[in-house]
Amino acid sequence: MTLKLDWASFQAAKYACMNFHYSKSVPAGKLIKIGVWEDNKFIGVVLYGIGANSTLGTPYGLEQTECCELVRIALTQHATPVSRIVAISFKLLKSISPGLKLIVSFADTNQNHHGGIYQAGNWIYSGQSKAADEYLVYGERLHGRSMRAKYGTHVGKDFIKIVKGSVKHRYLMPLCDMIKLDIIKRAQAYPKRVTKANLDFPSESGGAVPTNALHNIQ
Amino acid sequence: MTKNEINMHVIMLEPETLKNYENNARTHSDAQIEQIIKSIKDFGFNVPVEVNENLTILSGHARVQAALKIGMKQIPVIVQKHLTNQAKQKGYILAANKIAMNADWDFGILAEELHTLQEETDFDLSSTGFDEKEINEMLGDMNFDPATQEEQGTLDVLEPKNVKCPHCDKQFNLRDMEK
């Protein structure tokens, strides 16, 4: 089996998000789209973005341009371990954005995700993020950024309900030694897999948790 | 028979007798009218045009255009007698279009339906209103080959947020103010 990672088109990334990821949505904002091929067959994408807010890197003393978020891993059935695919994607990401020093990613507890792929890839666990408010718009649960991207500012307030977002496990991957020395002090013990799933509300902002297909085979 | 049932009577009228609503905000391209013509030929004129008591169209402007273009002698029409208030008529003309636009697609199911139609029947997929590119995308004929680096952009450089002052017309970059 041959594995190849290369740049993906937006069209291919959208297809992967819509068909291979539980959220069936493409993250808002600028994206670095890394495609994955096994035996020359397209099996999905790994997407990096600037994250849901501009202060993603602030806790680590980083500017917005030094920190990014791994926002989607949208893969169909595959032979290569996800952690390996993600690790290879770092090289492509660094080649196109050499100024980046840190990648942040989140595993959504509401999806029964504990971040197994990050643990397998030796990411640094830095605890849980606070549950930010999300919005129920026309019955669809959206992060504020996604809501603005989809509807602009013209959603009538009568159609929006503010709901408590889910708590997410936060994982960090330093891309340079200096930041590694700093964030390793924040490392906490990896959380364990949650046994009882609660799949009532797929999180739209979801982060790069594994696809449903992966969930079954990991 | 209730009032509502009376209102829902479908009558057959000549399309020339119907009047366009002069402030109709929806626009219809020639390509869309051709799609509707194809739909009428393939499936029939199945959805009646809605009009007020003066025979001004409330919903169905494009269908009437298509009917006129192919010379239909009569089309099904419902006179919405209960919409007597002018504001309600104006609102309904917008709502009839806008509410339908607010729906989304489940792309997984959509692709399956198109795939079934293509593989198991001789149905012409262009009659669905999806164009060739959209159908190819959903049926997997889209191009999954690697893209170029130029299509990616970067994450370590912020694009400028240029705005123009509405008073003095001076342009400035909001990023400078964020520093």
XYZ file of C-alpha atoms in Angstrom:
397
model
C 0.000 0.000 0.000
C 1.336 3.414 -0.932
C 0.499 6.510 1.066
C 0.689 10.018 -0.345
C -0.102 13.372 1.227
C -0.328 16.421 -1.017
C -2.335 19.617 -1.385
C -6.072 19.145 -1.860
C -8.501 21.368 -3.731
C -11.324 23.054 -1.846
C -13.737 20.929 -3.857
C -12.091 17.701 -2.676
C -11.893 18.991 0.903
C -15.561 19.903 0.843
C -16.464 16.473 -0.499
C -14.480 14.803 2.287
C -16.080 16.968 4.999
C -19.564 16.381 3.647
C -19.163 12.656 3.159
C -16.535 11.443 5.624
C -17.001 13.682 8.688
C -19.900 13.505 11.130
C -20.380 17.277 11.169
C -21.046 17.379 7.397
C -19.675 20.895 7.346
C -16.583 22.716 6.141
C -14.934 24.910 8.795
C -15.232 28.642 8.210
C -12.218 30.784 7.371
C -8.927 30.294 5.595
C -7.854 26.647 5.363
C -4.738 24.680 4.514
C -6.093 21.576 2.833
C -3.927 18.472 2.870
C -5.230 15.529 0.891
C -4.519 11.886 1.622
C -4.234 9.162 -1.022
C -3.761 5.437 -0.474
C -2.783 3.470 -3.566
C -3.569 6.640 -5.526
C -7.147 6.657 -4.219
C -8.326 9.831 -2.472
C -9.372 8.928 1.063
C -9.876 12.317 2.644
C -8.279 15.432 4.058
C -6.578 16.943 7.061
C -7.516 20.617 7.397
C -5.761 23.356 9.307
C -7.284 26.786 9.959
C -6.867 29.854 12.077
C -9.360 28.503 14.571
C -12.608 29.745 15.940
C -11.108 32.821 17.572
C -8.139 35.071 16.998
C -6.711 34.501 20.473
C -5.944 30.801 20.006
C -2.226 31.345 20.641
C -2.528 34.005 23.335
C -2.247 31.621 26.323
C 1.132 30.510 24.955
C 2.386 34.008 24.210
C 1.932 33.504 20.483
C 0.550 35.801 17.824
C -2.358 34.766 15.623
C 0.135 34.071 12.843
C 2.170 31.675 14.980
C -0.581 29.306 16.020
C -3.168 27.357 14.056
C -5.837 24.782 14.716
C -6.193 21.309 13.292
C -9.853 21.690 12.406
C -10.828 18.533 10.533
C -9.633 15.020 9.941
C -12.152 13.778 7.423
C -11.149 10.330 6.211
C -13.015 7.392 4.796
C -11.836 3.804 5.422
C -8.048 3.689 5.403
C -5.146 1.420 6.232
C -2.660 3.962 7.596
C -3.032 4.939 11.271
C -4.523 8.427 11.609
C -1.712 9.531 13.916
C 0.796 8.796 11.148
C -1.246 10.676 8.555
C -1.453 13.675 10.873
C 2.277 13.520 11.654
C 3.149 13.570 7.942
C 0.773 16.488 7.400
C 2.886 18.631 9.771
C 5.685 18.699 7.195
C 3.419 20.043 4.485
C 1.910 22.563 6.881
C 5.352 23.803 7.942
C 6.507 24.057 4.349
C 3.679 26.407 3.458
C 3.511 28.339 6.741
C 7.009 28.261 8.244
C 6.124 30.905 10.820
C 3.792 28.573 12.710
C 5.058 27.433 16.098
C 2.113 25.572 17.555
C -0.892 23.509 16.490
C -3.901 23.269 18.773
C -6.656 20.732 18.398
C -9.740 19.808 20.328
C -11.546 16.560 21.031
C -15.221 17.026 21.708
C -16.436 15.293 24.856
C -19.985 15.625 23.555
C -18.995 13.238 20.782
C -17.454 10.805 23.254
C -14.024 11.695 21.901
C -11.091 11.709 24.270
C -8.352 12.389 21.724
C -6.990 8.913 21.107
C -5.312 9.946 17.859
C -3.506 12.811 19.591
C -2.358 10.530 22.359
C -1.061 8.085 19.765
C 0.794 10.972 18.146
C 2.345 12.196 21.416
C 0.511 15.508 21.473
C 0.643 17.413 24.758
C -2.619 17.384 26.670
C -3.316 20.704 28.351
C -6.691 20.089 29.934
C -10.230 20.931 29.015
C -11.378 24.104 27.362
C -14.252 26.015 28.896
C -17.651 25.357 27.388
C -18.214 28.365 25.158
C -21.675 29.478 24.163
C -22.985 28.099 20.909
C -26.067 29.010 18.963
C -29.108 27.062 17.957
C -30.065 28.607 14.615
C -33.127 27.231 12.865
C -32.562 24.070 14.878
C -28.891 23.680 13.877
C -26.213 23.967 16.548
C -23.440 26.314 15.400
C -20.330 27.961 16.772
C -20.583 31.758 16.645
C -18.001 31.983 13.870
C -19.761 29.346 11.781
C -23.096 31.076 12.328
C -21.722 34.374 11.057
C -20.068 32.654 8.107
C -23.304 30.923 7.154
C -25.871 33.604 7.891
C -23.898 36.840 8.169
C -25.376 39.151 10.765
C -28.897 38.915 9.444
C -30.333 36.103 11.516
C -33.338 37.395 13.394
C -32.744 37.140 17.128
C -36.034 35.286 17.513
C -34.520 32.377 15.602
C -31.368 32.107 17.691
C -31.125 30.361 20.999
C -27.883 30.530 22.924
C -26.943 27.119 24.265
C -24.053 25.899 26.351
C -21.324 24.447 24.163
C -19.576 21.234 25.002
C -16.349 20.921 26.954
C -13.423 19.941 24.733
C -10.105 18.283 25.471
C -7.294 20.524 24.254
C -4.164 19.026 22.708
C -1.029 20.897 21.650
C 1.660 20.039 19.118
C 4.727 22.307 19.224
C 6.471 22.866 15.915
C 9.663 24.309 17.385
C 11.810 23.426 20.407
C 11.425 26.760 22.118
C 7.667 26.592 22.380
C 7.921 22.927 23.288
C 9.965 23.774 26.382
C 7.301 26.250 27.427
C 4.168 24.205 26.861
C 5.535 20.952 28.201
C 5.165 22.544 31.630
C 1.437 22.608 31.046
C 1.201 18.909 30.215
C -1.415 16.948 32.057
C -2.158 13.242 32.157
C -4.065 12.022 29.108
C -7.804 11.612 29.656
C -9.207 8.122 29.321
C -11.755 7.009 26.781
C -15.308 7.744 27.852
C -17.421 4.650 27.732
C -20.885 6.107 27.356
C -21.545 7.975 24.145
C -23.820 10.946 23.888
C -24.423 11.557 20.226
C -27.477 13.781 20.539
C -25.686 16.942 19.478
C -22.832 16.616 17.030
C -20.663 19.643 17.638
C -20.496 21.792 14.515
C -17.255 23.405 15.542
C -16.162 19.870 16.326
C -12.436 20.201 15.784
C -10.464 17.442 14.214
C -11.888 14.488 16.020
C -11.865 11.274 14.034
C -14.597 10.496 11.577
C -17.315 8.042 12.450
C -15.662 5.458 10.242
C -12.441 5.794 12.191
C -14.216 5.748 15.468
C -15.301 2.185 14.784
C -11.907 0.817 13.972
C -9.738 2.578 16.526
C -67.445 22.631 1.978
C -65.236 24.898 4.063
C -63.846 28.246 2.968
C -60.357 26.758 2.799
C -61.454 24.013 0.416
C -63.076 26.598 -1.848
C -59.802 28.554 -1.930
C -57.852 25.477 -2.894
C -59.848 24.897 -6.073
C -57.569 24.558 -9.038
C -58.837 26.229 -12.185
C -57.360 26.182 -15.683
C -56.559 29.593 -17.163
C -54.719 30.906 -20.186
C -51.253 32.076 -19.038
C -51.739 35.327 -20.999
C -54.523 36.325 -18.628
C -52.225 36.333 -15.591
C -50.469 39.546 -14.585
C -46.899 39.746 -13.327
C -46.507 41.405 -9.943
C -44.766 44.639 -10.906
C -42.429 44.629 -7.900
C -41.446 40.996 -8.152
C -37.985 40.865 -6.579
C -37.041 37.450 -7.945
C -35.159 37.236 -11.186
C -35.061 34.291 -13.549
C -32.313 33.663 -16.052
C -32.975 32.254 -19.502
C -31.144 29.128 -18.402
C -33.530 28.643 -15.483
C -36.573 29.156 -17.701
C -35.166 26.461 -20.011
C -34.807 24.162 -16.994
C -38.433 24.774 -16.066
C -39.529 24.103 -19.641
C -37.662 20.807 -19.528
C -39.259 20.016 -16.180
C -42.749 20.760 -17.548
C -42.082 18.517 -20.542
C -40.650 15.702 -18.399
C -42.931 15.831 -15.379
C -45.909 17.995 -16.397
C -47.115 21.334 -15.036
C -47.763 19.940 -11.565
C -47.679 22.933 -9.250
C -50.489 25.449 -9.789
C -49.632 29.133 -10.070
C -51.014 31.185 -7.174
C -52.743 34.475 -7.957
C -54.846 37.059 -6.130
C -58.393 37.941 -7.123
C -57.091 40.368 -9.771
C -55.107 37.497 -11.323
C -51.805 39.069 -10.277
C -49.244 36.320 -9.725
C -48.267 35.652 -6.106
C -46.089 32.658 -6.818
C -45.101 31.098 -10.126
C -43.729 33.937 -12.275
C -41.065 31.704 -13.793
C -43.499 28.862 -14.474
C -45.816 31.286 -16.294
C -42.876 32.585 -18.361
C -41.980 29.021 -19.275
C -45.592 28.176 -20.161
C -45.827 31.239 -22.404
C -42.550 30.367 -24.087
C -43.732 26.899 -25.078
C -47.206 28.112 -25.990
C -49.247 26.308 -23.355
C -52.897 27.146 -23.810
C -53.939 26.636 -20.196
C -52.169 26.159 -16.900
C -53.429 25.233 -13.416
C -54.077 28.223 -11.159
C -55.260 28.724 -7.585
C -56.892 32.052 -6.719
C -55.915 32.829 -3.143
C -59.055 34.714 -2.178
C -58.229 34.774 1.503
C -55.118 36.926 0.940
C -57.038 40.181 0.638
C -54.693 42.341 2.665
C -52.097 43.967 0.389
C -49.291 43.721 2.949
C -49.988 40.021 3.345
C -49.863 39.577 -0.421
C -46.506 41.371 -0.622
C -45.175 39.340 2.262
C -46.429 36.081 0.792
C -44.762 36.791 -2.562
C -41.431 37.054 -0.740
C -42.092 34.198 1.678
C -43.118 31.773 -1.072
C -39.655 32.162 -2.589
C -37.446 32.791 0.409
C -38.652 30.006 2.707
C -37.953 27.381 0.042
C -34.452 28.834 -0.405
C -33.702 28.346 3.283
C -33.588 24.559 2.985
C -30.294 22.664 2.846
C -29.288 19.416 1.192
C -28.176 16.207 2.826
C -25.396 15.637 0.294
C -24.985 12.007 1.248
C -28.613 11.135 0.510
C -28.632 13.383 -2.539
C -25.620 11.618 -4.024
C -27.241 8.232 -3.347
C -30.469 9.281 -5.056
C -28.626 10.594 -8.108
C -26.487 7.482 -8.200
C -29.539 5.194 -8.077
C -31.228 7.144 -10.857
C -28.109 6.958 -12.998
C -27.266 3.314 -12.411
C -30.698 1.711 -12.224
C -32.828 3.743 -14.612
C -32.553 5.584 -17.894
C -33.689 8.815 -16.245
C -32.106 11.978 -17.626
C -30.384 13.535 -14.577
C -30.381 16.986 -16.141
C -34.165 17.052 -15.530
C -33.457 17.377 -11.807
C -32.198 20.934 -12.255
C -28.643 20.056 -11.199
C -26.099 20.988 -13.824
C -23.504 18.609 -15.224
C -20.721 19.874 -12.959
C -22.815 19.477 -9.822
C -23.879 15.978 -10.829
C -20.298 14.970 -11.592
C -19.183 16.299 -8.222
C -21.784 14.291 -6.376
C -21.376 11.126 -8.376
C -17.696 10.997 -7.747
C -16.556 12.074 -11.172
C -15.008 15.153 -9.666
C -11.295 15.632 -9.774
C -9.572 14.395 -6.631
C -6.081 14.884 -8.001
C -3.625 16.913 -5.921
C -4.088 20.659 -6.122
C -1.436 23.349 -6.301
C 0.275 25.038 -3.401
C -1.029 28.382 -4.658
C -4.597 27.246 -3.880
C -3.732 26.951 -0.206
C -2.583 30.358 0.934
C -0.799 30.534 4.283
C -1.730 30.641 7.940
C 1.312 32.575 9.146
C 0.449 35.770 7.302
C -2.709 37.741 7.993
C -4.492 39.084 4.976
C -5.209 42.815 5.216
C -8.681 43.893 6.290
C -9.005 47.009 4.180
C -11.857 49.359 4.936
C -12.829 52.730 3.582
C -13.945 55.533 5.868
C -17.490 56.554 4.794
C -16.764 60.175 5.703
C -13.324 60.969 4.284
C -12.903 58.006 1.853
C -9.493 57.277 3.346
C -8.569 53.605 3.154
C -6.887 51.870 6.054
C -6.039 48.376 7.224
C -7.873 47.236 10.347
C -4.979 44.880 11.095
C -2.832 47.928 11.946
C -5.298 48.839 14.680
C -5.294 45.316 16.112
C -1.606 45.486 16.963
